[in-house]
Amino acid sequence: TSFASRSDLNKCFIENAVEIPESYDARETIGECKMKIIDQNKKCASSYATTVASTLSEKMCMESNEKTLRPLSAQELLSCDTANKGCRGGYVNNALEYSVIRGLTTEECLPFTGTMDAKCSDMCAEPMKERAESFCVLFGETDIKREILKSGPIISSMEVYVDFLTYKSGVYSKNEDVPKFSGLHTIKIVGWGVEDGSEEEPNKGNKYWIIENSWGEDWGLNGYAKISAGQNFFFEQYAYSILTKKEAEEMKQNIQRKQKVQED
């Protein structure tokens, strides 16, 4: 998959006043709105679809008064989004734009198969849709962390080295001698932390990111991974935030407020 099909995407406006803690895990704050780990199917390059659908599901739940989680259909992005290539991969921004313009129906209405066997016409007769209001691009570690603190998990992409496939535990560091796959793989960033332990341990104090993968709960740390920070992975510099209607309005007001201060 690929991160973006074009460069003219909206940049997120982030409040500089947000103080970043040493460690943070969004899974501990979103509670009942946390989606289950998806297994995307090894024969289908669908990480862009599963990650967008999962993240939007969580965002809509977090904004709702009832905090009701309604899993949205990743299969719709595979079967209905003609701007991407289904199981042959796609651009994350195209999937996000689909979720803004057309919205996503529920998993119940069009269940995930991780194949191209399911057709868009297989959708239930009266699909309920959830739509993102908009999305924006985050640049750099600081803004990425501030947005996770404020709004929850975000979406990015990463390079995949062969040894990442067999990751089981601990903090992963890429090995430059190990080959990597072409293209990028879409992930969800949920937090960051610092390795603890005794003073004698060489990795004590090593900073890491917490990412959610889409290779099932049997992979890694029940579907998650800790990745050593500062390795120049793509996701350390670029990410997407999905904006709900409330968040988009808040961002608009903050931009207008900043512009007024500059004019004054």
mmCIF file of N, CA and C in Angstrom, residues 35-152:
data_model
loop_
_atom_site.group_PDB
_atom_site.id
_atom_site.type_symbol
_atom_site.label_atom_id
_atom_site.label_comp_id
_atom_site.label_asym_id
_atom_site.label_seq_id
_atom_site.Cartn_x
_atom_site.Cartn_y
_atom_site.Cartn_z
ATOM 1 N N MET A 35 -11.415 -1.205 19.178
ATOM 2 C CA MET A 35 -11.732 -2.250 18.205
ATOM 3 C C MET A 35 -10.869 -3.486 18.434
ATOM 4 N N LYS A 36 -11.408 -4.637 18.072
ATOM 5 C CA LYS A 36 -10.628 -5.873 18.113
ATOM 6 C C LYS A 36 -9.622 -5.874 16.960
ATOM 7 N N ILE A 37 -8.535 -6.602 17.159
ATOM 8 C CA ILE A 37 -7.527 -6.733 16.126
ATOM 9 C C ILE A 37 -8.090 -7.503 14.930
ATOM 10 N N ILE A 38 -7.825 -7.003 13.729
ATOM 11 C CA ILE A 38 -8.285 -7.647 12.505
ATOM 12 C C ILE A 38 -7.143 -8.468 11.907
ATOM 13 N N ASP A 39 -7.480 -9.600 11.316
ATOM 14 C CA ASP A 39 -6.512 -10.375 10.547
ATOM 15 C C ASP A 39 -6.831 -10.131 9.077
ATOM 16 N N GLN A 40 -5.959 -9.400 8.397
ATOM 17 C CA GLN A 40 -6.292 -8.920 7.056
ATOM 18 C C GLN A 40 -6.256 -9.988 5.972
ATOM 19 N N ASN A 41 -5.716 -11.160 6.240
ATOM 20 C CA ASN A 41 -5.577 -12.233 5.257
ATOM 21 C C ASN A 41 -4.273 -12.027 4.486
ATOM 22 N N LYS A 42 -3.390 -13.000 4.576
ATOM 23 C CA LYS A 42 -2.058 -12.891 3.975
ATOM 24 C C LYS A 42 -2.085 -12.731 2.464
ATOM 25 N N LYS A 43 -3.180 -13.127 1.822
ATOM 26 C CA LYS A 43 -3.256 -13.046 0.366
ATOM 27 C C LYS A 43 -3.916 -11.747 -0.106
ATOM 28 N N CYS A 44 -4.206 -10.842 0.819
ATOM 29 C CA CYS A 44 -4.899 -9.604 0.453
ATOM 30 C C CYS A 44 -4.178 -8.410 1.067
ATOM 31 N N ALA A 45 -3.674 -7.513 0.227
ATOM 32 C CA ALA A 45 -2.977 -6.310 0.702
ATOM 33 C C ALA A 45 -4.003 -5.264 1.129
ATOM 34 N N SER A 46 -4.629 -5.518 2.255
ATOM 35 C CA SER A 46 -5.779 -4.701 2.678
ATOM 36 C C SER A 46 -5.522 -3.866 3.923
ATOM 37 N N SER A 47 -4.268 -3.707 4.324
ATOM 38 C CA SER A 47 -4.003 -2.971 5.571
ATOM 39 C C SER A 47 -4.547 -1.553 5.520
ATOM 40 N N TYR A 48 -4.534 -0.918 4.351
ATOM 41 C CA TYR A 48 -5.059 0.443 4.230
ATOM 42 C C TYR A 48 -6.551 0.474 4.550
ATOM 43 N N ALA A 49 -7.275 -0.570 4.156
ATOM 44 C CA ALA A 49 -8.721 -0.628 4.369
ATOM 45 C C ALA A 49 -9.057 -0.980 5.814
ATOM 46 N N THR A 50 -8.392 -2.010 6.357
ATOM 47 C CA THR A 50 -8.701 -2.436 7.720
ATOM 48 C C THR A 50 -8.349 -1.356 8.736
ATOM 49 N N THR A 51 -7.246 -0.651 8.516
ATOM 50 C CA THR A 51 -6.819 0.373 9.473
ATOM 51 C C THR A 51 -7.724 1.595 9.438
ATOM 52 N N VAL A 52 -8.113 2.020 8.250
ATOM 53 C CA VAL A 52 -9.023 3.169 8.138
ATOM 54 C C VAL A 52 -10.377 2.838 8.761
ATOM 55 N N ALA A 53 -10.935 1.673 8.447
ATOM 56 C CA ALA A 53 -12.244 1.296 8.987
ATOM 57 C C ALA A 53 -12.199 1.151 10.502
ATOM 58 N N SER A 54 -11.146 0.535 11.023
ATOM 59 C CA SER A 54 -11.010 0.349 12.464
ATOM 60 C C SER A 54 -10.870 1.678 13.193
ATOM 61 N N THR A 55 -10.044 2.568 12.661
ATOM 62 C CA THR A 55 -9.817 3.868 13.311
ATOM 63 C C THR A 55 -11.075 4.726 13.282
ATOM 64 N N LEU A 56 -11.772 4.742 12.150
ATOM 65 C CA LEU A 56 -13.012 5.520 12.067
ATOM 66 C C LEU A 56 -14.052 4.957 13.034
ATOM 67 N N SER A 57 -14.123 3.647 13.177
ATOM 68 C CA SER A 57 -15.063 3.020 14.125
ATOM 69 C C SER A 57 -14.807 3.541 15.534
ATOM 70 N N GLU A 58 -13.541 3.576 15.912
ATOM 71 C CA GLU A 58 -13.179 4.043 17.257
ATOM 72 C C GLU A 58 -13.491 5.523 17.440
ATOM 73 N N LYS A 59 -13.194 6.314 16.421
ATOM 74 C CA LYS A 59 -13.431 7.764 16.536
ATOM 75 C C LYS A 59 -14.920 8.077 16.675
ATOM 76 N N MET A 60 -15.762 7.402 15.923
ATOM 77 C CA MET A 60 -17.203 7.641 16.000
ATOM 78 C C MET A 60 -17.743 7.208 17.357
ATOM 79 N N CYS A 61 -17.207 6.124 17.894
ATOM 80 C CA CYS A 61 -17.617 5.657 19.221
ATOM 81 C C CYS A 61 -17.213 6.656 20.294
ATOM 82 N N MET A 62 -15.989 7.161 20.216
ATOM 83 C CA MET A 62 -15.483 8.107 21.211
ATOM 84 C C MET A 62 -16.290 9.400 21.238
ATOM 85 N N GLU A 63 -16.811 9.794 20.065
ATOM 86 C CA GLU A 63 -17.577 11.039 20.009
ATOM 87 C C GLU A 63 -19.032 10.849 20.430
ATOM 88 N N SER A 64 -19.548 9.633 20.362
ATOM 89 C CA SER A 64 -20.953 9.392 20.678
ATOM 90 C C SER A 64 -21.203 9.500 22.184
ATOM 91 N N ASN A 65 -22.375 9.963 22.527
ATOM 92 C CA ASN A 65 -22.737 10.098 23.945
ATOM 93 C C ASN A 65 -22.820 8.742 24.628
ATOM 94 N N GLU A 66 -23.285 7.740 23.907
ATOM 95 C CA GLU A 66 -23.469 6.406 24.497
ATOM 96 C C GLU A 66 -22.175 5.593 24.519
ATOM 97 N N LYS A 67 -21.131 6.090 23.831
ATOM 98 C CA LYS A 67 -19.867 5.337 23.684
ATOM 99 C C LYS A 67 -20.140 3.925 23.162
ATOM 100 N N THR A 68 -20.967 3.884 22.109
ATOM 101 C CA THR A 68 -21.340 2.610 21.500
ATOM 102 C C THR A 68 -20.443 2.329 20.298
ATOM 103 N N LEU A 69 -19.777 1.192 20.317
ATOM 104 C CA LEU A 69 -18.883 0.818 19.231
ATOM 105 C C LEU A 69 -19.658 0.061 18.158
ATOM 106 N N ARG A 70 -19.653 0.585 16.948
ATOM 107 C CA ARG A 70 -20.262 -0.078 15.802
ATOM 108 C C ARG A 70 -19.161 -0.328 14.771
ATOM 109 N N PRO A 71 -18.586 -1.523 14.756
ATOM 110 C CA PRO A 71 -17.513 -1.817 13.798
ATOM 111 C C PRO A 71 -17.947 -1.536 12.365
ATOM 112 N N LEU A 72 -17.128 -0.783 11.652
ATOM 113 C CA LEU A 72 -17.441 -0.416 10.277
ATOM 114 C C LEU A 72 -16.736 -1.341 9.296
ATOM 115 N N SER A 73 -17.246 -1.375 8.083
ATOM 116 C CA SER A 73 -16.851 -2.372 7.098
ATOM 117 C C SER A 73 -15.568 -2.010 6.343
ATOM 118 N N ALA A 74 -14.498 -2.743 6.633
ATOM 119 C CA ALA A 74 -13.279 -2.628 5.828
ATOM 120 C C ALA A 74 -13.507 -3.229 4.447
ATOM 121 N N GLN A 75 -14.419 -4.194 4.371
ATOM 122 C CA GLN A 75 -14.706 -4.837 3.097
ATOM 123 C C GLN A 75 -15.285 -3.848 2.097
ATOM 124 N N GLU A 76 -16.026 -2.853 2.583
ATOM 125 C CA GLU A 76 -16.570 -1.851 1.665
ATOM 126 C C GLU A 76 -15.460 -1.123 0.928
ATOM 127 N N LEU A 77 -14.360 -0.828 1.633
ATOM 128 C CA LEU A 77 -13.236 -0.155 0.983
ATOM 129 C C LEU A 77 -12.571 -1.056 -0.047
ATOM 130 N N LEU A 78 -12.578 -2.369 0.186
ATOM 131 C CA LEU A 78 -12.004 -3.303 -0.783
ATOM 132 C C LEU A 78 -12.926 -3.508 -1.985
ATOM 133 N N SER A 79 -14.223 -3.596 -1.728
ATOM 134 C CA SER A 79 -15.177 -3.970 -2.779
ATOM 135 C C SER A 79 -15.786 -2.790 -3.527
ATOM 136 N N CYS A 80 -15.821 -1.616 -2.899
ATOM 137 C CA CYS A 80 -16.572 -0.497 -3.480
ATOM 138 C C CYS A 80 -15.725 0.712 -3.875
ATOM 139 N N ASP A 81 -14.546 0.858 -3.291
ATOM 140 C CA ASP A 81 -13.719 2.044 -3.544
ATOM 141 C C ASP A 81 -12.909 1.843 -4.820
ATOM 142 N N THR A 82 -13.377 2.418 -5.910
ATOM 143 C CA THR A 82 -12.722 2.230 -7.209
ATOM 144 C C THR A 82 -11.447 3.057 -7.353
ATOM 145 N N ALA A 83 -11.185 3.973 -6.426
ATOM 146 C CA ALA A 83 -9.950 4.757 -6.476
ATOM 147 C C ALA A 83 -8.748 3.928 -6.044
ATOM 148 N N ASN A 84 -8.988 2.808 -5.356
ATOM 149 C CA ASN A 84 -7.928 1.897 -4.950
ATOM 150 C C ASN A 84 -8.079 0.557 -5.681
ATOM 151 N N LYS A 85 -7.220 -0.395 -5.351
ATOM 152 C CA LYS A 85 -7.159 -1.631 -6.118
ATOM 153 C C LYS A 85 -7.546 -2.865 -5.308
ATOM 154 N N GLY A 86 -8.398 -2.681 -4.298
ATOM 155 C CA GLY A 86 -8.869 -3.824 -3.533
ATOM 156 C C GLY A 86 -7.740 -4.568 -2.855
ATOM 157 N N CYS A 87 -7.647 -5.861 -3.070
ATOM 158 C CA CYS A 87 -6.620 -6.694 -2.444
ATOM 159 C C CYS A 87 -5.238 -6.501 -3.062
ATOM 160 N N ARG A 88 -5.150 -5.722 -4.116
ATOM 161 C CA ARG A 88 -3.843 -5.430 -4.717
ATOM 162 C C ARG A 88 -3.237 -4.152 -4.151
ATOM 163 N N GLY A 89 -3.870 -3.609 -3.107
ATOM 164 C CA GLY A 89 -3.306 -2.445 -2.427
ATOM 165 C C GLY A 89 -4.022 -1.147 -2.766
ATOM 166 N N GLY A 90 -3.611 -0.085 -2.095
ATOM 167 C CA GLY A 90 -4.246 1.205 -2.334
ATOM 168 C C GLY A 90 -3.572 2.314 -1.562
ATOM 169 N N TYR A 91 -4.027 3.528 -1.804
ATOM 170 C CA TYR A 91 -3.521 4.704 -1.112
ATOM 171 C C TYR A 91 -4.397 4.989 0.103
ATOM 172 N N VAL A 92 -3.763 5.297 1.217
ATOM 173 C CA VAL A 92 -4.512 5.561 2.442
ATOM 174 C C VAL A 92 -5.417 6.769 2.273
ATOM 175 N N ASN A 93 -4.927 7.825 1.619
ATOM 176 C CA ASN A 93 -5.750 9.030 1.475
ATOM 177 C C ASN A 93 -6.996 8.769 0.635
ATOM 178 N N ASN A 94 -6.908 7.862 -0.351
ATOM 179 C CA ASN A 94 -8.100 7.533 -1.142
ATOM 180 C C ASN A 94 -9.158 6.851 -0.281
ATOM 181 N N ALA A 95 -8.711 5.958 0.608
ATOM 182 C CA ALA A 95 -9.650 5.283 1.510
ATOM 183 C C ALA A 95 -10.276 6.283 2.480
ATOM 184 N N LEU A 96 -9.479 7.225 2.950
ATOM 185 C CA LEU A 96 -9.996 8.256 3.854
ATOM 186 C C LEU A 96 -11.003 9.154 3.132
ATOM 187 N N GLU A 97 -10.700 9.518 1.896
ATOM 188 C CA GLU A 97 -11.618 10.357 1.130
ATOM 189 C C GLU A 97 -12.942 9.633 0.880
ATOM 190 N N TYR A 98 -12.880 8.342 0.641
ATOM 191 C CA TYR A 98 -14.103 7.546 0.484
ATOM 192 C C TYR A 98 -14.927 7.606 1.768
ATOM 193 N N SER A 99 -14.271 7.512 2.924
ATOM 194 C CA SER A 99 -14.993 7.531 4.201
ATOM 195 C C SER A 99 -15.621 8.892 4.475
ATOM 196 N N VAL A 100 -15.067 9.952 3.877
ATOM 197 C CA VAL A 100 -15.640 11.293 4.027
ATOM 198 C C VAL A 100 -16.813 11.481 3.070
ATOM 199 N N ILE A 101 -16.635 11.108 1.818
ATOM 200 C CA ILE A 101 -17.640 11.368 0.781
ATOM 201 C C ILE A 101 -18.817 10.381 0.849
ATOM 202 N N ARG A 102 -18.507 9.100 0.973
ATOM 203 C CA ARG A 102 -19.559 8.083 0.927
ATOM 204 C C ARG A 102 -19.838 7.435 2.278
ATOM 205 N N GLY A 103 -18.874 7.529 3.191
ATOM 206 C CA GLY A 103 -19.045 6.901 4.491
ATOM 207 C C GLY A 103 -18.882 5.389 4.405
ATOM 208 N N LEU A 104 -18.846 4.756 5.566
ATOM 209 C CA LEU A 104 -18.720 3.299 5.621
ATOM 210 C C LEU A 104 -19.923 2.698 6.324
ATOM 211 N N THR A 105 -20.412 1.599 5.784
ATOM 212 C CA THR A 105 -21.497 0.882 6.432
ATOM 213 C C THR A 105 -20.911 0.010 7.550
ATOM 214 N N THR A 106 -21.763 -0.718 8.219
ATOM 215 C CA THR A 106 -21.305 -1.527 9.343
ATOM 216 C C THR A 106 -20.716 -2.859 8.870
ATOM 217 N N GLU A 107 -19.922 -3.457 9.723
ATOM 218 C CA GLU A 107 -19.356 -4.778 9.465
ATOM 219 C C GLU A 107 -20.475 -5.803 9.284
ATOM 220 N N GLU A 108 -21.553 -5.619 10.012
ATOM 221 C CA GLU A 108 -22.701 -6.531 9.919
ATOM 222 C C GLU A 108 -23.342 -6.462 8.540
ATOM 223 N N CYS A 109 -23.371 -5.260 7.969
ATOM 224 C CA CYS A 109 -24.013 -5.062 6.663
ATOM 225 C C CYS A 109 -23.176 -5.624 5.523
ATOM 226 N N LEU A 110 -21.841 -5.484 5.618
ATOM 227 C CA LEU A 110 -20.947 -6.034 4.601
ATOM 228 C C LEU A 110 -19.719 -6.599 5.321
ATOM 229 N N PRO A 111 -19.786 -7.870 5.755
ATOM 230 C CA PRO A 111 -18.728 -8.469 6.563
ATOM 231 C C PRO A 111 -17.387 -8.555 5.837
ATOM 232 N N PHE A 112 -16.326 -8.498 6.616
ATOM 233 C CA PHE A 112 -14.976 -8.577 6.076
ATOM 234 C C PHE A 112 -14.624 -10.015 5.710
ATOM 235 N N THR A 113 -14.190 -10.208 4.474
ATOM 236 C CA THR A 113 -13.737 -11.520 4.036
ATOM 237 C C THR A 113 -12.243 -11.515 3.724
ATOM 238 N N GLY A 114 -11.683 -10.322 3.496
ATOM 239 C CA GLY A 114 -10.279 -10.240 3.136
ATOM 240 C C GLY A 114 -10.004 -10.825 1.772
ATOM 241 N N THR A 115 -11.016 -10.817 0.909
ATOM 242 C CA THR A 115 -10.885 -11.315 -0.458
ATOM 243 C C THR A 115 -11.670 -10.377 -1.377
ATOM 244 N N MET A 116 -11.571 -10.631 -2.666
ATOM 245 C CA MET A 116 -12.358 -9.853 -3.618
ATOM 246 C C MET A 116 -13.620 -10.608 -4.024
ATOM 247 N N ASP A 117 -13.930 -11.682 -3.295
ATOM 248 C CA ASP A 117 -15.145 -12.447 -3.593
ATOM 249 C C ASP A 117 -16.399 -11.656 -3.237
ATOM 250 N N ALA A 118 -16.305 -10.858 -2.165
ATOM 251 C CA ALA A 118 -17.455 -10.047 -1.760
ATOM 252 C C ALA A 118 -17.592 -8.855 -2.698
ATOM 253 N N LYS A 119 -18.787 -8.660 -3.223
ATOM 254 C CA LYS A 119 -19.055 -7.561 -4.153
ATOM 255 C C LYS A 119 -19.735 -6.404 -3.415
ATOM 256 N N CYS A 120 -19.598 -5.217 -3.978
ATOM 257 C CA CYS A 120 -20.249 -4.048 -3.380
ATOM 258 C C CYS A 120 -21.764 -4.260 -3.338
ATOM 259 N N SER A 121 -22.287 -4.978 -4.311
ATOM 260 C CA SER A 121 -23.726 -5.249 -4.378
ATOM 261 C C SER A 121 -24.186 -6.214 -3.290
ATOM 262 N N ASP A 122 -23.239 -6.843 -2.581
ATOM 263 C CA ASP A 122 -23.596 -7.755 -1.492
ATOM 264 C C ASP A 122 -23.977 -7.009 -0.212
ATOM 265 N N MET A 123 -23.811 -5.681 -0.227
ATOM 266 C CA MET A 123 -24.155 -4.874 0.936
ATOM 267 C C MET A 123 -25.636 -5.038 1.266
ATOM 268 N N CYS A 124 -25.990 -4.955 2.535
ATOM 269 C CA CYS A 124 -27.380 -5.115 2.960
ATOM 270 C C CYS A 124 -28.289 -4.075 2.299
ATOM 271 N N ALA A 125 -29.568 -4.311 2.326
ATOM 272 C CA ALA A 125 -30.533 -3.500 1.582
ATOM 273 C C ALA A 125 -30.587 -2.045 2.048
ATOM 274 N N GLU A 126 -30.513 -1.811 3.346
ATOM 275 C CA GLU A 126 -30.596 -0.441 3.868
ATOM 276 C C GLU A 126 -29.383 -0.166 4.754
ATOM 277 N N PRO A 127 -28.243 0.085 4.129
ATOM 278 C CA PRO A 127 -27.006 0.266 4.897
ATOM 279 C C PRO A 127 -26.994 1.542 5.720
ATOM 280 N N MET A 128 -26.626 1.417 6.984
ATOM 281 C CA MET A 128 -26.395 2.591 7.822
ATOM 282 C C MET A 128 -24.964 3.038 7.582
ATOM 283 N N LYS A 129 -24.748 4.338 7.417
ATOM 284 C CA LYS A 129 -23.424 4.859 7.095
ATOM 285 C C LYS A 129 -22.905 5.769 8.208
ATOM 286 N N GLU A 130 -21.610 5.653 8.454
ATOM 287 C CA GLU A 130 -20.908 6.586 9.331
ATOM 288 C C GLU A 130 -19.870 7.298 8.479
ATOM 289 N N ARG A 131 -19.825 8.627 8.565
ATOM 290 C CA ARG A 131 -18.903 9.399 7.737
ATOM 291 C C ARG A 131 -17.920 10.188 8.587
ATOM 292 N N ALA A 132 -16.670 10.172 8.145
ATOM 293 C CA ALA A 132 -15.691 11.088 8.734
ATOM 294 C C ALA A 132 -16.003 12.482 8.205
ATOM 295 N N GLU A 133 -15.785 13.494 9.017
ATOM 296 C CA GLU A 133 -16.005 14.869 8.552
ATOM 297 C C GLU A 133 -14.882 15.283 7.608
ATOM 298 N N SER A 134 -13.648 14.947 7.979
ATOM 299 C CA SER A 134 -12.485 15.238 7.145
ATOM 300 C C SER A 134 -11.277 14.495 7.719
ATOM 301 N N PHE A 135 -10.130 14.738 7.161
ATOM 302 C CA PHE A 135 -8.892 14.178 7.693
ATOM 303 C C PHE A 135 -7.759 15.138 7.378
ATOM 304 N N CYS A 136 -6.648 14.996 8.068
ATOM 305 C CA CYS A 136 -5.524 15.893 7.841
ATOM 306 C C CYS A 136 -4.217 15.146 8.078
ATOM 307 N N VAL A 137 -3.115 15.750 7.627
ATOM 308 C CA VAL A 137 -1.806 15.122 7.712
ATOM 309 C C VAL A 137 -1.006 15.713 8.865
ATOM 310 N N LEU A 138 -0.361 14.839 9.614
ATOM 311 C CA LEU A 138 0.507 15.236 10.723
ATOM 312 C C LEU A 138 1.960 15.116 10.271
ATOM 313 N N PHE A 139 2.780 16.096 10.667
ATOM 314 C CA PHE A 139 4.189 16.090 10.306
ATOM 315 C C PHE A 139 5.043 16.115 11.566
ATOM 316 N N GLY A 140 5.851 15.095 11.760
ATOM 317 C CA GLY A 140 6.818 15.081 12.846
ATOM 318 C C GLY A 140 6.321 14.441 14.130
ATOM 319 N N GLU A 141 7.283 13.962 14.916
ATOM 320 C CA GLU A 141 7.001 13.229 16.149
ATOM 321 C C GLU A 141 6.152 14.019 17.132
ATOM 322 N N THR A 142 6.471 15.303 17.307
ATOM 323 C CA THR A 142 5.768 16.108 18.309
ATOM 324 C C THR A 142 4.279 16.230 18.008
ATOM 325 N N ASP A 143 3.947 16.594 16.769
ATOM 326 C CA ASP A 143 2.541 16.742 16.410
ATOM 327 C C ASP A 143 1.814 15.402 16.421
ATOM 328 N N ILE A 144 2.493 14.338 16.042
ATOM 329 C CA ILE A 144 1.891 13.009 16.066
ATOM 330 C C ILE A 144 1.488 12.644 17.485
ATOM 331 N N LYS A 145 2.386 12.859 18.429
ATOM 332 C CA LYS A 145 2.095 12.521 19.824
ATOM 333 C C LYS A 145 1.011 13.424 20.405
ATOM 334 N N ARG A 146 1.037 14.694 20.085
ATOM 335 C CA ARG A 146 0.013 15.606 20.599
ATOM 336 C C ARG A 146 -1.373 15.244 20.087
ATOM 337 N N GLU A 147 -1.450 14.819 18.836
ATOM 338 C CA GLU A 147 -2.753 14.451 18.285
ATOM 339 C C GLU A 147 -3.281 13.171 18.922
ATOM 340 N N ILE A 148 -2.408 12.204 19.183
ATOM 341 C CA ILE A 148 -2.841 10.971 19.858
ATOM 342 C C ILE A 148 -3.348 11.298 21.261
ATOM 343 N N LEU A 149 -2.651 12.189 21.958
ATOM 344 C CA LEU A 149 -3.079 12.600 23.301
ATOM 345 C C LEU A 149 -4.462 13.229 23.265
ATOM 346 N N LYS A 150 -4.709 14.048 22.278
ATOM 347 C CA LYS A 150 -5.955 14.801 22.203
ATOM 348 C C LYS A 150 -7.113 13.992 21.627
ATOM 349 N N SER A 151 -6.817 13.194 20.581
ATOM 350 C CA SER A 151 -7.917 12.608 19.817
ATOM 351 C C SER A 151 -7.888 11.099 19.674
ATOM 352 N N GLY A 152 -6.859 10.434 20.194
ATOM 353 C CA GLY A 152 -6.815 8.978 20.098
ATOM 354 C C GLY A 152 -5.950 8.486 18.954
#
